[in-house]
mmCIF file of C-alpha atoms in Angstrom:
data_model
loop_
_atom_site.group_PDB
_atom_site.id
_atom_site.type_symbol
_atom_site.label_atom_id
_atom_site.label_comp_id
_atom_site.label_asym_id
_atom_site.label_seq_id
_atom_site.Cartn_x
_atom_site.Cartn_y
_atom_site.Cartn_z
ATOM 1 C CA MET L 1 -107.353 1.535 29.464
ATOM 2 C CA ALA L 2 -106.822 5.307 29.677
ATOM 3 C CA SER L 3 -110.443 5.995 28.733
ATOM 4 C CA LEU L 4 -111.712 3.567 31.404
ATOM 5 C CA VAL L 5 -109.548 5.059 34.161
ATOM 6 C CA ARG L 6 -110.388 8.607 33.161
ATOM 7 C CA LYS L 7 -114.099 7.782 33.260
ATOM 8 C CA LEU L 8 -113.959 5.915 36.581
ATOM 9 C CA GLU L 9 -111.984 8.753 38.127
ATOM 10 C CA GLN L 10 -114.875 11.115 37.474
ATOM 11 C CA PHE L 11 -116.281 9.368 40.535
ATOM 12 C CA VAL L 12 -113.304 8.270 42.677
ATOM 13 C CA ARG L 13 -109.546 8.829 42.360
ATOM 14 C CA LEU L 14 -107.728 5.515 42.043
ATOM 15 C CA SER L 15 -104.287 4.624 43.402
ATOM 16 C CA SER L 16 -101.255 3.682 41.314
ATOM 17 C CA VAL L 17 -101.863 0.047 42.317
ATOM 18 C CA ASP L 18 -105.462 0.304 41.112
ATOM 19 C CA HIS L 19 -104.188 1.716 37.818
ATOM 20 C CA ALA L 20 -101.741 -1.161 37.444
ATOM 21 C CA ILE L 21 -104.444 -3.778 38.056
ATOM 22 C CA LEU L 22 -106.732 -2.227 35.438
ATOM 23 C CA ASN L 23 -103.875 -1.804 32.970
ATOM 24 C CA ARG L 24 -102.866 -5.445 33.256
ATOM 25 C CA ALA L 25 -106.451 -6.648 32.849
ATOM 26 C CA SER L 26 -106.928 -4.508 29.749
ATOM 27 C CA THR L 27 -103.859 -5.881 27.949
ATOM 28 C CA GLU L 28 -103.860 -9.608 28.725
ATOM 29 C CA ARG L 29 -106.803 -10.943 26.712
ATOM 30 C CA VAL L 30 -107.485 -8.600 23.803
ATOM 31 C CA ARG L 31 -109.624 -9.411 20.776
ATOM 32 C CA HIS L 32 -110.367 -7.443 17.619
ATOM 33 C CA PHE L 33 -113.580 -7.307 15.603
ATOM 34 C CA GLY L 34 -114.517 -5.726 12.306
ATOM 35 C CA PRO L 35 -117.446 -3.335 11.901
ATOM 36 C CA ARG L 36 -121.047 -4.574 11.957
ATOM 37 C CA VAL L 37 -120.431 -7.966 13.546
ATOM 38 C CA ASP L 38 -121.660 -9.483 16.804
ATOM 39 C CA ILE L 39 -119.362 -9.750 19.810
ATOM 40 C CA VAL L 40 -121.924 -11.858 21.648
ATOM 41 C CA ARG L 41 -125.408 -13.001 20.627
ATOM 42 C CA GLU L 42 -128.630 -13.340 22.553
ATOM 43 C CA GLY L 43 -128.955 -16.885 23.876
ATOM 44 C CA GLU L 44 -125.231 -17.506 24.256
ATOM 45 C CA LYS L 45 -123.726 -18.329 27.638
ATOM 46 C CA PRO L 46 -121.721 -15.358 28.934
ATOM 47 C CA LYS L 47 -118.098 -16.195 29.667
ATOM 48 C CA ASP L 48 -116.348 -12.873 30.205
ATOM 49 C CA VAL L 49 -117.076 -9.216 30.765
ATOM 50 C CA HIS L 50 -116.072 -7.101 27.767
ATOM 51 C CA LEU L 51 -114.190 -3.818 28.105
ATOM 52 C CA ILE L 52 -114.296 -1.621 24.997
ATOM 53 C CA LEU L 53 -110.726 -0.479 24.335
ATOM 54 C CA SER L 54 -111.390 1.254 21.015
ATOM 55 C CA GLY L 55 -114.258 1.700 18.619
ATOM 56 C CA TRP L 56 -118.027 1.900 19.055
ATOM 57 C CA ALA L 57 -120.497 -0.889 19.747
ATOM 58 C CA CYS L 58 -124.127 -1.240 20.792
ATOM 59 C CA ARG L 59 -126.430 -3.389 22.855
ATOM 60 C CA TYR L 60 -129.536 -4.398 20.923
ATOM 61 C CA LYS L 61 -132.638 -6.557 20.855
ATOM 62 C CA GLN L 62 -134.036 -7.954 17.622
ATOM 63 C CA LEU L 63 -137.430 -9.355 16.694
ATOM 64 C CA GLU L 64 -137.848 -12.445 14.530
ATOM 65 C CA ASP L 65 -138.774 -10.312 11.524
ATOM 66 C CA GLY L 66 -135.508 -8.369 11.785
ATOM 67 C CA ARG L 67 -136.726 -5.193 13.456
ATOM 68 C CA ARG L 68 -134.022 -3.996 15.843
ATOM 69 C CA GLN L 69 -133.986 -1.758 18.894
ATOM 70 C CA VAL L 70 -130.647 -0.342 20.015
ATOM 71 C CA VAL L 71 -130.879 0.012 23.785
ATOM 72 C CA SER L 72 -127.418 1.460 24.484
ATOM 73 C CA PHE L 73 -124.208 2.538 22.800
ATOM 74 C CA PHE L 74 -120.793 1.434 24.044
ATOM 75 C CA LEU L 75 -117.893 3.879 23.688
ATOM 76 C CA PRO L 76 -114.175 3.418 24.455
ATOM 77 C CA GLY L 77 -113.729 2.823 28.182
ATOM 78 C CA ASP L 78 -117.178 1.299 28.637
ATOM 79 C CA ILE L 79 -117.691 -2.078 30.300
ATOM 80 C CA CYS L 80 -120.423 -4.331 28.948
ATOM 81 C CA ASP L 81 -122.427 -5.803 31.819
ATOM 82 C CA VAL L 82 -120.198 -5.979 34.918
ATOM 83 C CA ASN L 83 -122.484 -8.599 36.496
ATOM 84 C CA VAL L 84 -123.046 -10.715 33.389
ATOM 85 C CA PHE L 85 -121.708 -13.861 35.119
ATOM 86 C CA ILE L 86 -124.997 -14.118 37.004
ATOM 87 C CA LEU L 87 -126.889 -14.878 33.797
ATOM 88 C CA ARG L 88 -127.381 -18.382 32.427
ATOM 89 C CA GLU L 89 -127.619 -16.956 28.922
ATOM 90 C CA MET L 90 -127.481 -13.562 27.251
ATOM 91 C CA ASP L 91 -130.856 -11.834 26.918
ATOM 92 C CA HIS L 92 -129.531 -9.333 24.364
ATOM 93 C CA SER L 93 -126.816 -9.051 21.735
ATOM 94 C CA ILE L 94 -123.758 -6.800 21.569
ATOM 95 C CA GLY L 95 -122.631 -5.786 18.104
ATOM 96 C CA THR L 96 -119.918 -3.558 16.708
ATOM 97 C CA ILE L 97 -120.571 -0.340 14.845
ATOM 98 C CA THR L 98 -116.957 0.359 13.888
ATOM 99 C CA ALA L 99 -113.909 -1.852 14.118
ATOM 100 C CA VAL L 100 -113.601 -2.614 17.837
ATOM 101 C CA SER L 101 -110.931 -3.886 20.201
ATOM 102 C CA ILE L 102 -112.067 -5.402 23.475
ATOM 103 C CA ALA L 103 -110.413 -6.855 26.549
ATOM 104 C CA ASP L 104 -112.088 -9.915 28.028
ATOM 105 C CA LEU L 105 -112.221 -9.633 31.822
ATOM 106 C CA SER L 106 -112.551 -12.962 33.602
ATOM 107 C CA ARG L 107 -114.576 -13.848 36.658
ATOM 108 C CA GLU L 108 -111.256 -14.439 38.450
ATOM 109 C CA PHE L 109 -110.287 -10.830 37.760
ATOM 110 C CA PHE L 110 -113.459 -9.561 39.428
ATOM 111 C CA ASP L 111 -113.006 -11.951 42.363
ATOM 112 C CA LYS L 112 -109.488 -10.590 42.869
ATOM 113 C CA VAL L 113 -110.666 -6.994 42.656
ATOM 114 C CA ALA L 114 -113.505 -7.666 45.100
ATOM 115 C CA ALA L 115 -111.079 -9.167 47.608
ATOM 116 C CA ALA L 116 -108.359 -6.529 47.561
ATOM 117 C CA HIS L 117 -109.286 -3.366 45.642
ATOM 118 C CA PRO L 118 -112.336 -1.664 47.163
ATOM 119 C CA ARG L 119 -111.922 1.580 45.219
ATOM 120 C CA ILE L 120 -112.174 -0.290 41.903
ATOM 121 C CA VAL L 121 -115.236 -2.139 43.167
ATOM 122 C CA THR L 122 -116.847 1.161 44.174
ATOM 123 C CA ALA L 123 -116.020 2.676 40.777
ATOM 124 C CA PHE L 124 -117.522 -0.333 38.997
ATOM 125 C CA TRP L 125 -120.714 0.043 41.036
ATOM 126 C CA TRP L 126 -120.800 3.691 39.994
ATOM 127 C CA GLU L 127 -120.416 2.600 36.366
ATOM 128 C CA THR L 128 -123.337 0.191 36.789
ATOM 129 C CA LEU L 129 -125.562 2.835 38.397
ATOM 130 C CA VAL L 130 -124.762 5.398 35.690
ATOM 131 C CA ASN L 131 -125.643 2.844 33.014
ATOM 132 C CA ALA L 132 -128.982 2.249 34.731
ATOM 133 C CA ALA L 133 -129.559 6.019 34.855
ATOM 134 C CA ILE L 134 -128.799 6.294 31.144
ATOM 135 C CA GLN L 135 -131.335 3.547 30.469
ATOM 136 C CA ARG L 136 -133.966 5.501 32.387
ATOM 137 C CA GLU L 137 -133.284 8.585 30.286
ATOM 138 C CA TRP L 138 -133.621 6.552 27.087
ATOM 139 C CA THR L 139 -136.984 5.275 28.331
ATOM 140 C CA MET L 140 -138.049 8.858 29.055
ATOM 141 C CA SER L 141 -137.009 9.857 25.536
ATOM 142 C CA LEU L 142 -138.989 7.052 23.897
ATOM 143 C CA GLY L 143 -142.066 7.784 25.976
ATOM 144 C CA GLN L 144 -142.192 11.558 26.372
ATOM 145 C CA ARG L 145 -139.664 13.579 24.356
ATOM 146 C CA THR L 146 -140.453 14.954 20.918
ATOM 147 C CA ALA L 147 -138.376 13.793 17.960
ATOM 148 C CA LEU L 148 -136.162 16.889 18.115
ATOM 149 C CA GLU L 149 -135.746 16.650 21.892
ATOM 150 C CA ARG L 150 -135.022 12.932 21.600
ATOM 151 C CA MET L 151 -132.292 13.395 19.001
ATOM 152 C CA ALA L 152 -130.757 16.430 20.694
ATOM 153 C CA HIS L 153 -130.724 14.581 24.019
ATOM 154 C CA LEU L 154 -128.921 11.580 22.542
ATOM 155 C CA LEU L 155 -126.322 13.822 20.883
ATOM 156 C CA CYS L 156 -125.721 15.713 24.142
ATOM 157 C CA GLU L 157 -125.272 12.453 26.022
ATOM 158 C CA ILE L 158 -122.849 10.944 23.521
ATOM 159 C CA TRP L 159 -120.802 14.133 23.316
ATOM 160 C CA LEU L 160 -120.515 14.412 27.108
ATOM 161 C CA ARG L 161 -119.627 10.728 27.502
ATOM 162 C CA LEU L 162 -116.898 11.107 24.904
ATOM 163 C CA ARG L 163 -115.600 14.215 26.663
ATOM 164 C CA LEU L 164 -115.462 12.308 29.965
ATOM 165 C CA ALA L 165 -113.318 9.674 28.245
ATOM 166 C CA GLY L 166 -111.017 12.340 26.762
ATOM 167 C CA LEU L 167 -112.211 11.645 23.208
ATOM 168 C CA THR L 168 -113.426 15.079 22.080
ATOM 169 C CA ARG L 169 -111.415 17.665 20.154
ATOM 170 C CA GLY L 170 -112.588 21.152 20.988
ATOM 171 C CA ASP L 171 -116.271 21.109 20.127
ATOM 172 C CA SER L 172 -115.930 18.073 17.816
ATOM 173 C CA CYS L 173 -115.876 14.299 18.138
ATOM 174 C CA ASP L 174 -115.910 11.196 15.984
ATOM 175 C CA PHE L 175 -119.447 10.154 15.129
ATOM 176 C CA PRO L 176 -119.682 6.911 13.134
ATOM 177 C CA LEU L 177 -123.400 6.334 13.720
ATOM 178 C CA THR L 178 -125.574 6.083 10.625
ATOM 179 C CA GLN L 179 -129.096 7.416 10.358
ATOM 180 C CA GLY L 180 -130.182 3.784 10.612
ATOM 181 C CA ASP L 181 -128.372 3.452 13.959
ATOM 182 C CA LEU L 182 -130.001 6.637 15.203
ATOM 183 C CA ALA L 183 -133.403 5.402 14.063
ATOM 184 C CA ASP L 184 -132.935 2.101 15.891
ATOM 185 C CA ALA L 185 -131.917 3.947 19.067
ATOM 186 C CA THR L 186 -134.597 6.660 19.062
ATOM 187 C CA GLY L 187 -137.603 4.727 17.759
ATOM 188 C CA LEU L 188 -137.911 7.078 14.780
ATOM 189 C CA SER L 189 -138.027 6.211 11.091
ATOM 190 C CA LYS L 190 -134.963 6.977 8.972
ATOM 191 C CA VAL L 191 -136.955 9.677 7.190
ATOM 192 C CA HIS L 192 -137.850 11.283 10.521
ATOM 193 C CA VAL L 193 -134.221 11.033 11.698
ATOM 194 C CA ASN L 194 -133.051 12.793 8.537
ATOM 195 C CA ARG L 195 -135.636 15.545 8.959
ATOM 196 C CA THR L 196 -134.739 16.025 12.625
ATOM 197 C CA LEU L 197 -131.004 16.229 11.937
ATOM 198 C CA GLN L 198 -131.671 18.794 9.199
ATOM 199 C CA GLU L 199 -133.663 20.863 11.688
ATOM 200 C CA LEU L 200 -130.838 20.733 14.245
ATOM 201 C CA ARG L 201 -128.381 21.771 11.525
ATOM 202 C CA ALA L 202 -130.580 24.615 10.337
ATOM 203 C CA ASP L 203 -130.824 25.952 13.881
ATOM 204 C CA GLY L 204 -127.014 25.941 14.167
ATOM 205 C CA LEU L 205 -127.088 23.392 17.008
ATOM 206 C CA ILE L 206 -124.910 20.763 15.321
ATOM 207 C CA VAL L 207 -122.535 20.390 12.408
ATOM 208 C CA LEU L 208 -122.494 16.852 11.058
ATOM 209 C CA LYS L 209 -120.001 16.168 8.284
ATOM 210 C CA GLY L 210 -118.960 12.692 7.300
ATOM 211 C CA LYS L 211 -118.219 10.863 10.517
ATOM 212 C CA THR L 212 -117.575 13.958 12.631
ATOM 213 C CA LEU L 213 -120.020 15.752 14.905
ATOM 214 C CA ALA L 214 -119.443 19.312 16.083
ATOM 215 C CA VAL L 215 -121.515 20.979 18.803
ATOM 216 C CA PRO L 216 -120.722 24.708 18.512
ATOM 217 C CA LYS L 217 -122.944 25.725 21.437
ATOM 218 C CA LEU L 218 -123.483 22.837 23.833
ATOM 219 C CA ASP L 219 -125.657 24.960 26.121
ATOM 220 C CA ARG L 220 -128.077 25.690 23.276
ATOM 221 C CA LEU L 221 -128.272 22.012 22.286
ATOM 222 C CA MET L 222 -128.908 21.097 25.919
ATOM 223 C CA ARG L 223 -131.736 23.618 26.142
ATOM 224 C CA ALA L 224 -133.300 22.239 22.965
ATOM 225 C CA ALA L 225 -133.096 18.719 24.440
ATOM 226 C CA LEU L 226 -134.335 19.709 27.911
ATOM 227 C CA PHE L 227 -131.105 18.014 28.938
ATOM 228 C CA ASN L 228 -130.161 17.700 32.613
ATOM 229 C CA PRO L 229 -126.713 16.076 32.907
ATOM 230 C CA ASN L 230 -127.248 15.015 36.521
ATOM 231 C CA TYR L 231 -127.842 11.386 35.538
ATOM 232 C CA LEU L 232 -124.262 11.070 34.252
ATOM 233 C CA HIS L 233 -122.918 11.919 37.749
ATOM 234 C CA MET L 234 -119.847 13.713 36.425
ATOM 235 C CA ASP L 235 -118.853 15.814 39.435
ATOM 236 C CA HIS L 236 -116.562 13.499 41.470
ATOM 237 C CA GLU L 237 -119.284 12.358 43.857
ATOM 238 C CA GLY L 238 -117.086 9.639 45.368
ATOM 239 C CA ARG L 239 -114.307 11.924 46.573
ATOM 240 C CA GLN L 240 -114.654 10.488 50.083
ATOM 241 C CA PHE L 241 -113.315 7.193 48.678
ATOM 242 C CA ASP L 242 -110.289 8.747 46.930
ATOM 243 C CA ALA L 243 -106.928 7.036 47.256
ATOM 244 C CA VAL L 244 -104.621 8.778 49.709
ATOM 245 C CA MET L 245 -101.562 9.765 47.761
ATOM 246 C CA THR L 246 -98.256 9.494 49.618
ATOM 247 C CA PRO L 247 -96.068 12.608 49.165
ATOM 248 C CA PRO L 248 -92.864 11.888 47.199
ATOM 249 C CA ASP L 249 -90.617 13.028 50.074
ATOM 250 C CA ALA L 250 -92.378 10.606 52.435
ATOM 251 C CA VAL L 251 -91.656 7.745 50.029
ATOM 252 C CA ALA L 252 -88.019 8.828 49.719
ATOM 253 C CA GLY L 253 -87.663 8.941 53.486
#
């Protein structure tokens, strides 16, 4: 839950009551999945909204012959499809990359939030709009960015999203994605992914060892990617909706 709250509070500061509501929802209906399995498959009827508590997952589409396109990555604190209840059936699949723990959020939870917790609703709308903005950037990458720009852009985005959730360590972060995952996300072949990563390494823009990514000079990687972070909306744009905190002495009085 901490990653979710930290991310939502990049937009609007929540009250202690808001925190309690989110904490309860994230601990009541928890499920665990192993790596490389589906949480939900295309064609299934959606029942709950999934909150990623730990681990990495992805949203993907797959053709009948097995070719797969990853259309987004889910990191701890991410919510999969806030408005999924509207759908009759899923039009995409969500699969794990690592072992994953999720909290299932019911329609009743969202009805309760909508009725009594406007700051959470506003933060969820922000989450939805940021996800749409990320999708636009991925489309731009597939259509216009070079292979190096495409890969550098994705790495910048993932690193910044992890930092927002409090999941970076200095200039490093966990990075469990395989070259196959990166190929499926960027529309490149595995050979091209390998060549591009080697070029980024040779230029000193990344250090990739095992399942750890280090970005020694984020500004240089951003320049190589032509990366503008504005689409992540990280600068507390919803401050006008912040909870009004009562001073401790006022409570005591």
